Amino acid sequence: MKNSTIIFLQLIVLAIFFSSSSFAQKSTSEKVKAGIYVTSIHDIDFKEKEYTVDFWLWLKYKNRDFNFVENLEIPQAKTVTKSFSTIDTSGNQVYLLMKLQCVMKDSWAIDNFPFDKQKLRLSIENSQFDSDAFVFVPDTVGKQYDHRFTLRGWNIDSLNISAGTKIYETAFGDETIKPHTEYSNFKVRVSLSRDAMGLFWKMFLGMYVAFLIAFMCFYIHADSIDSRFGLSVGSLFAVIGNKYIIDGSLPESTTFTLVDTLHGITLIFILVVIISTAFSLRMIKKGKAEQANKFDKVFALVMLIAYISLNIFFIIQASNG
């Protein structure tokens, strides 16, 4: 029992030693103060999942070996264009100011399109030094973006900056170290919400008109079989064509989106119109013309209320999502 107690105490001492060593190592990491001021976000390509951002970036640090001009890395950037940079080393620290334009690749959440909310992500690292050498500290003084620039069709809800650590499970070919490296990164998160109502009616007006054309079949006498079936089938193909046009402007998705839901509901209801037309025609053939007319009036009202209710439900759910 005495020996086990001694071993347990030794393990505790070793754990405290290693944790204190690790803390001491992290505390020796230099702090690099980083700040950003976004001047423009534009050229949002929804289908290609990319956008362009212009911003000023400044860094303050003491170690002159941190060559951020040459070793600045923006992992998700498709292209990075540096239009201006200046370095001030007159004091006891280095002050670096750069003007950058980046074409960023990002993923879009399109489940609630066009009532979608997006988060644009931008992160900055140094490809030469890991987190043992330095860590980023956000400069939160002042504003982080220009409130005067307009992002057409979008509203900027917030822009947040933070610092973190990105882990790479690789040694980048260096066999002398273990395949685990950590790099400090400076993160920018922009939350956007779409100004959706104008776009919604622009994209779905054709679908609703096609449904109303099919709905008018209930007010055509049931024995006019050619007219009723012709309008319904024409409306069916119009809705399918409208959906393909909208899908052509959206990135591919494996989930069932609001676009799919509304078009699916419309297609089902037009199919119900066709089925009810066949049912009315059957009653006409049996000499029940009065019952057929009554069925059309009642069923038309029930179907219209159900269609409008389902559309309102899913649209409100998407806009609040």
PDB file of C-alpha atoms in Angstrom:
ATOM      1  CA  MET A   1       0.000   0.000   0.000  1.00  0.00           C
ATOM      2  CA  LYS A   2       2.842   2.357   0.872  1.00  0.00           C
ATOM      3  CA  ASN A   3       4.621   1.694  -2.434  1.00  0.00           C
ATOM      4  CA  SER A   4       1.452   2.327  -4.455  1.00  0.00           C
ATOM      5  CA  THR A   5       0.950   5.638  -2.625  1.00  0.00           C
ATOM      6  CA  ILE A   6       4.508   6.715  -3.459  1.00  0.00           C
ATOM      7  CA  ILE A   7       4.030   5.791  -7.135  1.00  0.00           C
ATOM      8  CA  PHE A   8       0.760   7.728  -7.239  1.00  0.00           C
ATOM      9  CA  LEU A   9       2.438  10.832  -5.781  1.00  0.00           C
ATOM     10  CA  GLN A  10       5.262  10.537  -8.293  1.00  0.00           C
ATOM     11  CA  LEU A  11       2.788  10.422 -11.159  1.00  0.00           C
ATOM     12  CA  ILE A  12       1.086  13.553  -9.848  1.00  0.00           C
ATOM     13  CA  VAL A  13       4.439  15.365  -9.641  1.00  0.00           C
ATOM     14  CA  LEU A  14       5.309  14.325 -13.205  1.00  0.00           C
ATOM     15  CA  ALA A  15       1.917  15.469 -14.486  1.00  0.00           C
ATOM     16  CA  ILE A  16       2.338  18.860 -12.801  1.00  0.00           C
ATOM     17  CA  PHE A  17       5.862  19.141 -14.245  1.00  0.00           C
ATOM     18  CA  PHE A  18       4.806  18.427 -17.821  1.00  0.00           C
ATOM     19  CA  SER A  19       1.745  20.667 -17.655  1.00  0.00           C
ATOM     20  CA  SER A  20       3.817  23.514 -16.226  1.00  0.00           C
ATOM     21  CA  SER A  21       6.432  22.949 -18.945  1.00  0.00           C
ATOM     22  CA  SER A  22       3.751  23.060 -21.611  1.00  0.00           C
ATOM     23  CA  PHE A  23       2.286  26.215 -20.118  1.00  0.00           C
ATOM     24  CA  ALA A  24       5.719  27.816 -19.964  1.00  0.00           C
ATOM     25  CA  GLN A  25       6.285  26.929 -23.600  1.00  0.00           C
ATOM     26  CA  LYS A  26       2.953  28.459 -24.636  1.00  0.00           C
ATOM     27  CA  SER A  27       3.576  31.550 -22.528  1.00  0.00           C
ATOM     28  CA  THR A  28       6.831  32.176 -24.409  1.00  0.00           C
ATOM     29  CA  SER A  29       4.904  32.397 -27.685  1.00  0.00           C
ATOM     30  CA  GLU A  30       4.932  35.971 -28.905  1.00  0.00           C
ATOM     31  CA  LYS A  31       1.637  37.775 -29.279  1.00  0.00           C
ATOM     32  CA  VAL A  32       0.885  39.192 -32.712  1.00  0.00           C
ATOM     33  CA  LYS A  33      -1.856  41.791 -32.570  1.00  0.00           C
ATOM     34  CA  ALA A  34      -4.050  41.548 -35.685  1.00  0.00           C
ATOM     35  CA  GLY A  35      -6.854  43.785 -36.898  1.00  0.00           C
ATOM     36  CA  ILE A  36      -9.013  44.019 -40.003  1.00  0.00           C
ATOM     37  CA  TYR A  37     -11.250  46.572 -41.704  1.00  0.00           C
ATOM     38  CA  VAL A  38     -13.452  45.231 -44.498  1.00  0.00           C
ATOM     39  CA  THR A  39     -14.165  47.837 -47.168  1.00  0.00           C
ATOM     40  CA  SER A  40     -16.196  45.749 -49.619  1.00  0.00           C
ATOM     41  CA  ILE A  41     -17.798  42.366 -50.199  1.00  0.00           C
ATOM     42  CA  HIS A  42     -18.946  41.874 -53.773  1.00  0.00           C
ATOM     43  CA  ASP A  43     -19.178  39.513 -56.763  1.00  0.00           C
ATOM     44  CA  ILE A  44     -21.016  36.873 -54.759  1.00  0.00           C
ATOM     45  CA  ASP A  45     -21.271  33.880 -57.084  1.00  0.00           C
ATOM     46  CA  PHE A  46     -23.868  31.657 -55.471  1.00  0.00           C
ATOM     47  CA  LYS A  47     -23.524  28.776 -57.902  1.00  0.00           C
ATOM     48  CA  GLU A  48     -19.704  28.651 -57.808  1.00  0.00           C
ATOM     49  CA  LYS A  49     -19.661  29.146 -54.019  1.00  0.00           C
ATOM     50  CA  GLU A  50     -17.310  32.103 -53.997  1.00  0.00           C
ATOM     51  CA  TYR A  51     -17.189  35.813 -53.235  1.00  0.00           C
ATOM     52  CA  THR A  52     -14.675  38.686 -53.345  1.00  0.00           C
ATOM     53  CA  VAL A  53     -13.657  40.687 -50.272  1.00  0.00           C
ATOM     54  CA  ASP A  54     -11.492  43.802 -50.002  1.00  0.00           C
ATOM     55  CA  PHE A  55      -9.964  44.637 -46.638  1.00  0.00           C
ATOM     56  CA  TRP A  56      -7.157  46.340 -44.750  1.00  0.00           C
ATOM     57  CA  LEU A  57      -5.080  44.083 -42.499  1.00  0.00           C
ATOM     58  CA  TRP A  58      -2.618  45.269 -39.873  1.00  0.00           C
ATOM     59  CA  LEU A  59      -0.258  43.295 -37.667  1.00  0.00           C
ATOM     60  CA  LYS A  60       1.860  44.411 -34.702  1.00  0.00           C
ATOM     61  CA  TYR A  61       4.711  42.254 -33.366  1.00  0.00           C
ATOM     62  CA  LYS A  62       8.280  42.438 -32.048  1.00  0.00           C
ATOM     63  CA  ASN A  63      10.037  39.505 -33.730  1.00  0.00           C
ATOM     64  CA  ARG A  64      11.384  40.827 -37.036  1.00  0.00           C
ATOM     65  CA  ASP A  65      11.720  37.261 -38.360  1.00  0.00           C
ATOM     66  CA  PHE A  66       7.929  37.050 -38.801  1.00  0.00           C
ATOM     67  CA  ASN A  67       7.842  37.878 -42.496  1.00  0.00           C
ATOM     68  CA  PHE A  68       4.091  38.240 -42.961  1.00  0.00           C
ATOM     69  CA  VAL A  69       4.535  39.994 -46.295  1.00  0.00           C
ATOM     70  CA  GLU A  70       5.932  36.816 -47.876  1.00  0.00           C
ATOM     71  CA  ASN A  71       4.470  34.131 -45.598  1.00  0.00           C
ATOM     72  CA  LEU A  72       0.926  35.340 -45.089  1.00  0.00           C
ATOM     73  CA  GLU A  73      -1.518  32.518 -45.835  1.00  0.00           C
ATOM     74  CA  ILE A  74      -5.283  32.657 -46.312  1.00  0.00           C
ATOM     75  CA  PRO A  75      -6.299  28.965 -46.504  1.00  0.00           C
ATOM     76  CA  GLN A  76      -9.721  29.284 -48.176  1.00  0.00           C
ATOM     77  CA  ALA A  77      -8.685  31.910 -50.716  1.00  0.00           C
ATOM     78  CA  LYS A  78      -8.855  31.107 -54.417  1.00  0.00           C
ATOM     79  CA  THR A  79      -6.703  34.130 -55.259  1.00  0.00           C
ATOM     80  CA  VAL A  80      -5.000  36.793 -53.106  1.00  0.00           C
ATOM     81  CA  THR A  81      -4.048  40.171 -54.572  1.00  0.00           C
ATOM     82  CA  LYS A  82      -1.918  42.528 -52.509  1.00  0.00           C
ATOM     83  CA  SER A  83      -2.395  46.110 -53.724  1.00  0.00           C
ATOM     84  CA  PHE A  84      -0.531  47.917 -50.944  1.00  0.00           C
ATOM     85  CA  SER A  85       1.775  47.165 -47.992  1.00  0.00           C
ATOM     86  CA  THR A  86       3.901  49.247 -45.666  1.00  0.00           C
ATOM     87  CA  ILE A  87       6.135  48.331 -42.715  1.00  0.00           C
ATOM     88  CA  ASP A  88       7.125  50.612 -39.858  1.00  0.00           C
ATOM     89  CA  THR A  89      10.080  49.337 -37.791  1.00  0.00           C
ATOM     90  CA  SER A  90      11.055  52.628 -36.194  1.00  0.00           C
ATOM     91  CA  GLY A  91       9.868  51.701 -32.712  1.00  0.00           C
ATOM     92  CA  ASN A  92      10.335  48.629 -30.555  1.00  0.00           C
ATOM     93  CA  GLN A  93       7.815  46.699 -32.623  1.00  0.00           C
ATOM     94  CA  VAL A  94       6.980  46.036 -36.260  1.00  0.00           C
ATOM     95  CA  TYR A  95       3.809  47.603 -37.637  1.00  0.00           C
ATOM     96  CA  LEU A  96       2.626  46.055 -40.925  1.00  0.00           C
ATOM     97  CA  LEU A  97      -0.325  47.427 -42.900  1.00  0.00           C
ATOM     98  CA  MET A  98      -1.636  45.737 -46.059  1.00  0.00           C
ATOM     99  CA  LYS A  99      -4.533  46.219 -48.475  1.00  0.00           C
ATOM    100  CA  LEU A 100      -5.740  42.858 -49.832  1.00  0.00           C
ATOM    101  CA  GLN A 101      -8.368  41.573 -52.224  1.00  0.00           C
ATOM    102  CA  CYS A 102      -9.280  37.890 -51.952  1.00  0.00           C
ATOM    103  CA  VAL A 103     -11.561  35.668 -53.981  1.00  0.00           C
ATOM    104  CA  MET A 104     -12.805  33.280 -51.315  1.00  0.00           C
ATOM    105  CA  LYS A 105     -14.283  29.802 -51.672  1.00  0.00           C
ATOM    106  CA  ASP A 106     -16.955  28.963 -49.156  1.00  0.00           C
ATOM    107  CA  SER A 107     -19.920  26.676 -48.645  1.00  0.00           C
ATOM    108  CA  TRP A 108     -23.469  27.975 -48.803  1.00  0.00           C
ATOM    109  CA  ALA A 109     -26.456  26.896 -46.732  1.00  0.00           C
ATOM    110  CA  ILE A 110     -29.283  26.794 -49.295  1.00  0.00           C
ATOM    111  CA  ASP A 111     -31.929  24.819 -47.404  1.00  0.00           C
ATOM    112  CA  ASN A 112     -33.995  27.977 -46.834  1.00  0.00           C
ATOM    113  CA  PHE A 113     -33.157  29.768 -50.093  1.00  0.00           C
ATOM    114  CA  PRO A 114     -34.111  32.536 -50.832  1.00  0.00           C
ATOM    115  CA  PHE A 115     -34.658  33.259 -47.123  1.00  0.00           C
ATOM    116  CA  ASP A 116     -31.167  31.956 -46.384  1.00  0.00           C
ATOM    117  CA  LYS A 117     -28.597  33.307 -43.953  1.00  0.00           C
ATOM    118  CA  GLN A 118     -24.930  32.847 -44.779  1.00  0.00           C
ATOM    119  CA  LYS A 119     -21.704  32.974 -42.789  1.00  0.00           C
ATOM    120  CA  LEU A 120     -18.630  34.041 -44.709  1.00  0.00           C
ATOM    121  CA  ARG A 121     -15.388  32.708 -43.228  1.00  0.00           C
ATOM    122  CA  LEU A 122     -11.906  34.138 -43.630  1.00  0.00           C
ATOM    123  CA  SER A 123      -8.824  33.049 -41.701  1.00  0.00           C
ATOM    124  CA  ILE A 124      -5.202  34.206 -41.736  1.00  0.00           C
ATOM    125  CA  GLU A 125      -2.112  32.181 -40.834  1.00  0.00           C
ATOM    126  CA  ASN A 126       1.657  32.335 -41.151  1.00  0.00           C
ATOM    127  CA  SER A 127       3.034  29.420 -43.166  1.00  0.00           C
ATOM    128  CA  GLN A 128       6.524  29.717 -41.619  1.00  0.00           C
ATOM    129  CA  PHE A 129       5.887  29.747 -37.867  1.00  0.00           C
ATOM    130  CA  ASP A 130       3.562  27.568 -35.818  1.00  0.00           C
ATOM    131  CA  SER A 131       1.748  28.366 -32.574  1.00  0.00           C
ATOM    132  CA  ASP A 132       4.888  27.698 -30.496  1.00  0.00           C
ATOM    133  CA  ALA A 133       6.437  30.795 -32.065  1.00  0.00           C
ATOM    134  CA  PHE A 134       3.490  33.182 -31.875  1.00  0.00           C
ATOM    135  CA  VAL A 135      -0.253  33.469 -31.316  1.00  0.00           C
ATOM    136  CA  PHE A 136      -2.677  35.980 -32.794  1.00  0.00           C
ATOM    137  CA  VAL A 137      -4.472  38.465 -30.541  1.00  0.00           C
ATOM    138  CA  PRO A 138      -7.471  40.278 -32.111  1.00  0.00           C
ATOM    139  CA  ASP A 139      -7.389  44.080 -32.228  1.00  0.00           C
ATOM    140  CA  THR A 140     -11.002  44.937 -31.400  1.00  0.00           C
ATOM    141  CA  VAL A 141     -10.606  48.717 -31.152  1.00  0.00           C
ATOM    142  CA  GLY A 142     -13.007  50.528 -33.493  1.00  0.00           C
ATOM    143  CA  LYS A 143     -15.177  49.053 -36.247  1.00  0.00           C
ATOM    144  CA  GLN A 144     -14.229  46.017 -38.335  1.00  0.00           C
ATOM    145  CA  TYR A 145     -16.089  46.970 -41.532  1.00  0.00           C
ATOM    146  CA  ASP A 146     -17.337  49.996 -43.429  1.00  0.00           C
ATOM    147  CA  HIS A 147     -21.041  50.428 -42.657  1.00  0.00           C
ATOM    148  CA  ARG A 148     -21.477  52.692 -45.691  1.00  0.00           C
ATOM    149  CA  PHE A 149     -20.814  50.093 -48.366  1.00  0.00           C
ATOM    150  CA  THR A 150     -23.901  48.345 -49.703  1.00  0.00           C
ATOM    151  CA  LEU A 151     -24.027  44.661 -50.456  1.00  0.00           C
ATOM    152  CA  ARG A 152     -26.741  44.352 -53.077  1.00  0.00           C
ATOM    153  CA  GLY A 153     -29.481  41.973 -52.019  1.00  0.00           C
ATOM    154  CA  TRP A 154     -27.907  41.249 -48.625  1.00  0.00           C
ATOM    155  CA  ASN A 155     -27.845  42.707 -45.122  1.00  0.00           C
ATOM    156  CA  ILE A 156     -24.745  42.453 -42.925  1.00  0.00           C
ATOM    157  CA  ASP A 157     -25.923  41.285 -39.507  1.00  0.00           C
ATOM    158  CA  SER A 158     -22.533  41.112 -37.793  1.00  0.00           C
ATOM    159  CA  LEU A 159     -18.786  40.814 -38.302  1.00  0.00           C
ATOM    160  CA  ASN A 160     -16.795  39.078 -35.571  1.00  0.00           C
ATOM    161  CA  ILE A 161     -13.050  38.551 -35.229  1.00  0.00           C
ATOM    162  CA  SER A 162     -11.302  36.013 -33.017  1.00  0.00           C
ATOM    163  CA  ALA A 163      -8.117  33.995 -32.683  1.00  0.00           C
ATOM    164  CA  GLY A 164      -7.714  30.242 -32.536  1.00  0.00           C
ATOM    165  CA  THR A 165      -5.496  27.309 -33.374  1.00  0.00           C
ATOM    166  CA  LYS A 166      -5.699  25.201 -36.503  1.00  0.00           C
ATOM    167  CA  ILE A 167      -4.399  21.641 -36.266  1.00  0.00           C
ATOM    168  CA  TYR A 168      -2.749  19.889 -39.207  1.00  0.00           C
ATOM    169  CA  GLU A 169      -2.381  16.132 -38.749  1.00  0.00           C
ATOM    170  CA  THR A 170       0.768  15.997 -40.872  1.00  0.00           C
ATOM    171  CA  ALA A 171       4.474  16.695 -40.587  1.00  0.00           C
ATOM    172  CA  PHE A 172       4.580  18.130 -44.126  1.00  0.00           C
ATOM    173  CA  GLY A 173       7.209  15.551 -45.088  1.00  0.00           C
ATOM    174  CA  ASP A 174       9.523  16.140 -42.137  1.00  0.00           C
ATOM    175  CA  GLU A 175      10.238  12.670 -40.714  1.00  0.00           C
ATOM    176  CA  THR A 176      12.002  14.077 -37.632  1.00  0.00           C
ATOM    177  CA  ILE A 177       8.760  15.357 -36.088  1.00  0.00           C
ATOM    178  CA  LYS A 178       5.439  13.754 -35.337  1.00  0.00           C
ATOM    179  CA  PRO A 179       2.561  14.294 -37.809  1.00  0.00           C
ATOM    180  CA  HIS A 180       0.831  16.932 -35.685  1.00  0.00           C
ATOM    181  CA  THR A 181       1.387  20.666 -36.070  1.00  0.00           C
ATOM    182  CA  GLU A 182      -0.572  23.601 -34.747  1.00  0.00           C
ATOM    183  CA  TYR A 183      -0.763  27.049 -36.292  1.00  0.00           C
ATOM    184  CA  SER A 184      -2.307  30.113 -34.761  1.00  0.00           C
ATOM    185  CA  ASN A 185      -4.967  31.689 -36.971  1.00  0.00           C
ATOM    186  CA  PHE A 186      -6.849  34.960 -37.048  1.00  0.00           C
ATOM    187  CA  LYS A 187     -10.506  34.348 -37.895  1.00  0.00           C
ATOM    188  CA  VAL A 188     -13.131  36.642 -39.402  1.00  0.00           C
ATOM    189  CA  ARG A 189     -16.817  35.654 -39.491  1.00  0.00           C
ATOM    190  CA  VAL A 190     -19.375  37.723 -41.413  1.00  0.00           C
ATOM    191  CA  SER A 191     -23.078  36.930 -40.920  1.00  0.00           C
ATOM    192  CA  LEU A 192     -25.354  37.857 -43.829  1.00  0.00           C
ATOM    193  CA  SER A 193     -29.095  37.683 -44.321  1.00  0.00           C
ATOM    194  CA  ARG A 194     -30.714  38.005 -47.724  1.00  0.00           C
ATOM    195  CA  ASP A 195     -33.213  40.706 -48.628  1.00  0.00           C
ATOM    196  CA  ALA A 196     -35.473  37.986 -49.939  1.00  0.00           C
ATOM    197  CA  MET A 197     -39.006  39.122 -50.797  1.00  0.00           C
ATOM    198  CA  GLY A 198     -38.227  40.684 -54.172  1.00  0.00           C
ATOM    199  CA  LEU A 199     -36.143  37.685 -55.212  1.00  0.00           C
ATOM    200  CA  PHE A 200     -38.788  35.276 -53.919  1.00  0.00           C
ATOM    201  CA  TRP A 201     -41.561  36.692 -56.137  1.00  0.00           C
ATOM    202  CA  LYS A 202     -39.191  36.969 -59.067  1.00  0.00           C
ATOM    203  CA  MET A 203     -38.366  33.269 -58.856  1.00  0.00           C
ATOM    204  CA  PHE A 204     -41.720  31.782 -57.781  1.00  0.00           C
ATOM    205  CA  LEU A 205     -44.264  33.983 -59.553  1.00  0.00           C
ATOM    206  CA  GLY A 206     -44.274  31.712 -62.609  1.00  0.00           C
ATOM    207  CA  MET A 207     -44.923  28.678 -60.409  1.00  0.00           C
ATOM    208  CA  TYR A 208     -47.900  30.307 -58.685  1.00  0.00           C
ATOM    209  CA  VAL A 209     -49.370  31.504 -61.982  1.00  0.00           C
ATOM    210  CA  ALA A 210     -49.086  27.949 -63.341  1.00  0.00           C
ATOM    211  CA  PHE A 211     -50.929  26.623 -60.290  1.00  0.00           C
ATOM    212  CA  LEU A 212     -53.698  29.198 -60.642  1.00  0.00           C
ATOM    213  CA  ILE A 213     -54.133  28.238 -64.304  1.00  0.00           C
ATOM    214  CA  ALA A 214     -54.558  24.608 -63.246  1.00  0.00           C
ATOM    215  CA  PHE A 215     -56.886  25.709 -60.449  1.00  0.00           C
ATOM    216  CA  MET A 216     -59.162  27.448 -63.002  1.00  0.00           C
ATOM    217  CA  CYS A 217     -60.025  23.988 -64.337  1.00  0.00           C
ATOM    218  CA  PHE A 218     -62.568  23.692 -61.506  1.00  0.00           C
ATOM    219  CA  TYR A 219     -64.557  26.534 -63.084  1.00  0.00           C
ATOM    220  CA  ILE A 220     -64.679  24.900 -66.520  1.00  0.00           C
ATOM    221  CA  HIS A 221     -67.620  22.541 -67.008  1.00  0.00           C
ATOM    222  CA  ALA A 222     -66.647  18.953 -66.312  1.00  0.00           C
ATOM    223  CA  ASP A 223     -67.660  17.712 -69.754  1.00  0.00           C
ATOM    224  CA  SER A 224     -65.033  20.012 -71.378  1.00  0.00           C
ATOM    225  CA  ILE A 225     -62.465  17.300 -70.889  1.00  0.00           C
ATOM    226  CA  ASP A 226     -59.941  18.560 -73.430  1.00  0.00           C
ATOM    227  CA  SER A 227     -59.762  22.051 -71.917  1.00  0.00           C
ATOM    228  CA  ARG A 228     -59.420  20.847 -68.339  1.00  0.00           C
ATOM    229  CA  PHE A 229     -56.757  18.254 -69.027  1.00  0.00           C
ATOM    230  CA  GLY A 230     -54.908  20.571 -71.412  1.00  0.00           C
ATOM    231  CA  LEU A 231     -54.610  23.373 -68.845  1.00  0.00           C
ATOM    232  CA  SER A 232     -53.580  20.987 -66.060  1.00  0.00           C
ATOM    233  CA  VAL A 233     -50.880  19.199 -68.047  1.00  0.00           C
ATOM    234  CA  GLY A 234     -49.568  22.511 -69.413  1.00  0.00           C
ATOM    235  CA  SER A 235     -49.328  23.892 -65.880  1.00  0.00           C
ATOM    236  CA  LEU A 236     -47.515  20.753 -64.753  1.00  0.00           C
ATOM    237  CA  PHE A 237     -44.754  21.221 -67.332  1.00  0.00           C
ATOM    238  CA  ALA A 238     -44.580  24.963 -66.574  1.00  0.00           C
ATOM    239  CA  VAL A 239     -43.817  24.246 -62.901  1.00  0.00           C
ATOM    240  CA  ILE A 240     -41.174  21.654 -63.833  1.00  0.00           C
ATOM    241  CA  GLY A 241     -39.537  24.157 -66.193  1.00  0.00           C
ATOM    242  CA  ASN A 242     -39.581  26.861 -63.517  1.00  0.00           C
ATOM    243  CA  LYS A 243     -37.853  24.526 -61.063  1.00  0.00           C
ATOM    244  CA  TYR A 244     -35.092  23.645 -63.534  1.00  0.00           C
ATOM    245  CA  ILE A 245     -34.460  27.348 -64.153  1.00  0.00           C
ATOM    246  CA  ILE A 246     -34.082  28.044 -60.417  1.00  0.00           C
ATOM    247  CA  ASP A 247     -31.923  24.953 -59.862  1.00  0.00           C
ATOM    248  CA  GLY A 248     -29.601  26.218 -62.595  1.00  0.00           C
ATOM    249  CA  SER A 249     -28.692  29.243 -60.464  1.00  0.00           C
ATOM    250  CA  LEU A 250     -28.079  27.267 -57.262  1.00  0.00           C
ATOM    251  CA  PRO A 251     -25.169  25.072 -56.180  1.00  0.00           C
ATOM    252  CA  GLU A 252     -25.773  21.343 -56.030  1.00  0.00           C
ATOM    253  CA  SER A 253     -27.338  20.096 -52.823  1.00  0.00           C
ATOM    254  CA  THR A 254     -28.246  16.671 -51.464  1.00  0.00           C
ATOM    255  CA  THR A 255     -30.779  18.099 -49.003  1.00  0.00           C
ATOM    256  CA  PHE A 256     -34.443  18.914 -49.627  1.00  0.00           C
ATOM    257  CA  THR A 257     -34.559  22.705 -49.892  1.00  0.00           C
ATOM    258  CA  LEU A 258     -37.415  25.192 -49.731  1.00  0.00           C
ATOM    259  CA  VAL A 259     -37.281  25.406 -53.543  1.00  0.00           C
ATOM    260  CA  ASP A 260     -37.816  21.651 -53.752  1.00  0.00           C
ATOM    261  CA  THR A 261     -40.594  21.755 -51.150  1.00  0.00           C
ATOM    262  CA  LEU A 262     -42.664  24.499 -52.786  1.00  0.00           C
ATOM    263  CA  HIS A 263     -42.311  23.050 -56.271  1.00  0.00           C
ATOM    264  CA  GLY A 264     -43.080  19.567 -54.954  1.00  0.00           C
ATOM    265  CA  ILE A 265     -46.247  20.784 -53.236  1.00  0.00           C
ATOM    266  CA  THR A 266     -47.351  22.581 -56.406  1.00  0.00           C
ATOM    267  CA  LEU A 267     -46.749  19.511 -58.586  1.00  0.00           C
ATOM    268  CA  ILE A 268     -48.724  17.320 -56.186  1.00  0.00           C
ATOM    269  CA  PHE A 269     -51.646  19.736 -56.104  1.00  0.00           C
ATOM    270  CA  ILE A 270     -51.730  20.003 -59.904  1.00  0.00           C
ATOM    271  CA  LEU A 271     -51.754  16.208 -60.012  1.00  0.00           C
ATOM    272  CA  VAL A 272     -54.700  16.306 -57.593  1.00  0.00           C
ATOM    273  CA  VAL A 273     -56.452  18.695 -60.006  1.00  0.00           C
ATOM    274  CA  ILE A 274     -55.981  16.170 -62.818  1.00  0.00           C
ATOM    275  CA  ILE A 275     -57.283  13.321 -60.638  1.00  0.00           C
ATOM    276  CA  SER A 276     -60.312  15.369 -59.534  1.00  0.00           C
ATOM    277  CA  THR A 277     -61.005  16.216 -63.186  1.00  0.00           C
ATOM    278  CA  ALA A 278     -61.088  12.529 -64.031  1.00  0.00           C
ATOM    279  CA  PHE A 279     -63.396  11.920 -61.058  1.00  0.00           C
ATOM    280  CA  SER A 280     -65.761  14.711 -62.172  1.00  0.00           C
ATOM    281  CA  LEU A 281     -65.790  13.343 -65.704  1.00  0.00           C
ATOM    282  CA  ARG A 282     -66.719   9.933 -64.350  1.00  0.00           C
ATOM    283  CA  MET A 283     -69.680  11.400 -62.469  1.00  0.00           C
ATOM    284  CA  ILE A 284     -70.767  13.241 -65.633  1.00  0.00           C
ATOM    285  CA  LYS A 285     -70.709   9.957 -67.570  1.00  0.00           C
ATOM    286  CA  LYS A 286     -72.978   8.463 -64.900  1.00  0.00           C
ATOM    287  CA  GLY A 287     -75.474  11.310 -65.312  1.00  0.00           C
ATOM    288  CA  LYS A 288     -74.561  13.039 -62.066  1.00  0.00           C
ATOM    289  CA  ALA A 289     -73.798  16.479 -63.514  1.00  0.00           C
ATOM    290  CA  GLU A 290     -75.161  18.407 -60.523  1.00  0.00           C
ATOM    291  CA  GLN A 291     -73.087  16.361 -58.090  1.00  0.00           C
ATOM    292  CA  ALA A 292     -70.020  16.855 -60.283  1.00  0.00           C
ATOM    293  CA  ASN A 293     -70.433  20.653 -60.244  1.00  0.00           C
ATOM    294  CA  LYS A 294     -70.925  20.641 -56.474  1.00  0.00           C
ATOM    295  CA  PHE A 295     -67.848  18.463 -56.033  1.00  0.00           C
ATOM    296  CA  ASP A 296     -65.753  20.875 -58.125  1.00  0.00           C
ATOM    297  CA  LYS A 297     -66.806  23.912 -56.081  1.00  0.00           C
ATOM    298  CA  VAL A 298     -66.245  22.311 -52.682  1.00  0.00           C
ATOM    299  CA  PHE A 299     -63.028  20.548 -53.626  1.00  0.00           C
ATOM    300  CA  ALA A 300     -61.626  23.698 -55.266  1.00  0.00           C
ATOM    301  CA  LEU A 301     -62.128  25.708 -52.052  1.00  0.00           C
ATOM    302  CA  VAL A 302     -60.619  22.989 -49.835  1.00  0.00           C
ATOM    303  CA  MET A 303     -57.626  22.534 -52.131  1.00  0.00           C
ATOM    304  CA  LEU A 304     -56.936  26.282 -52.407  1.00  0.00           C
ATOM    305  CA  ILE A 305     -56.986  26.731 -48.621  1.00  0.00           C
ATOM    306  CA  ALA A 306     -54.707  23.718 -48.157  1.00  0.00           C
ATOM    307  CA  TYR A 307     -52.268  24.938 -50.823  1.00  0.00           C
ATOM    308  CA  ILE A 308     -52.051  28.471 -49.429  1.00  0.00           C
ATOM    309  CA  SER A 309     -51.697  27.188 -45.847  1.00  0.00           C
ATOM    310  CA  LEU A 310     -48.848  24.832 -46.730  1.00  0.00           C
ATOM    311  CA  ASN A 311     -47.006  27.544 -48.640  1.00  0.00           C
ATOM    312  CA  ILE A 312     -47.345  30.047 -45.797  1.00  0.00           C
ATOM    313  CA  PHE A 313     -46.187  27.447 -43.260  1.00  0.00           C
ATOM    314  CA  PHE A 314     -43.018  26.489 -45.131  1.00  0.00           C
ATOM    315  CA  ILE A 315     -42.172  30.090 -46.082  1.00  0.00           C
ATOM    316  CA  ILE A 316     -42.490  31.313 -42.487  1.00  0.00           C
ATOM    317  CA  GLN A 317     -40.466  28.325 -41.278  1.00  0.00           C
ATOM    318  CA  ALA A 318     -37.696  29.129 -43.783  1.00  0.00           C
ATOM    319  CA  SER A 319     -37.657  32.854 -43.024  1.00  0.00           C
ATOM    320  CA  ASN A 320     -37.306  32.144 -39.301  1.00  0.00           C
ATOM    321  CA  GLY A 321     -34.751  29.390 -39.798  1.00  0.00           C
TER     322      GLY A 321
END
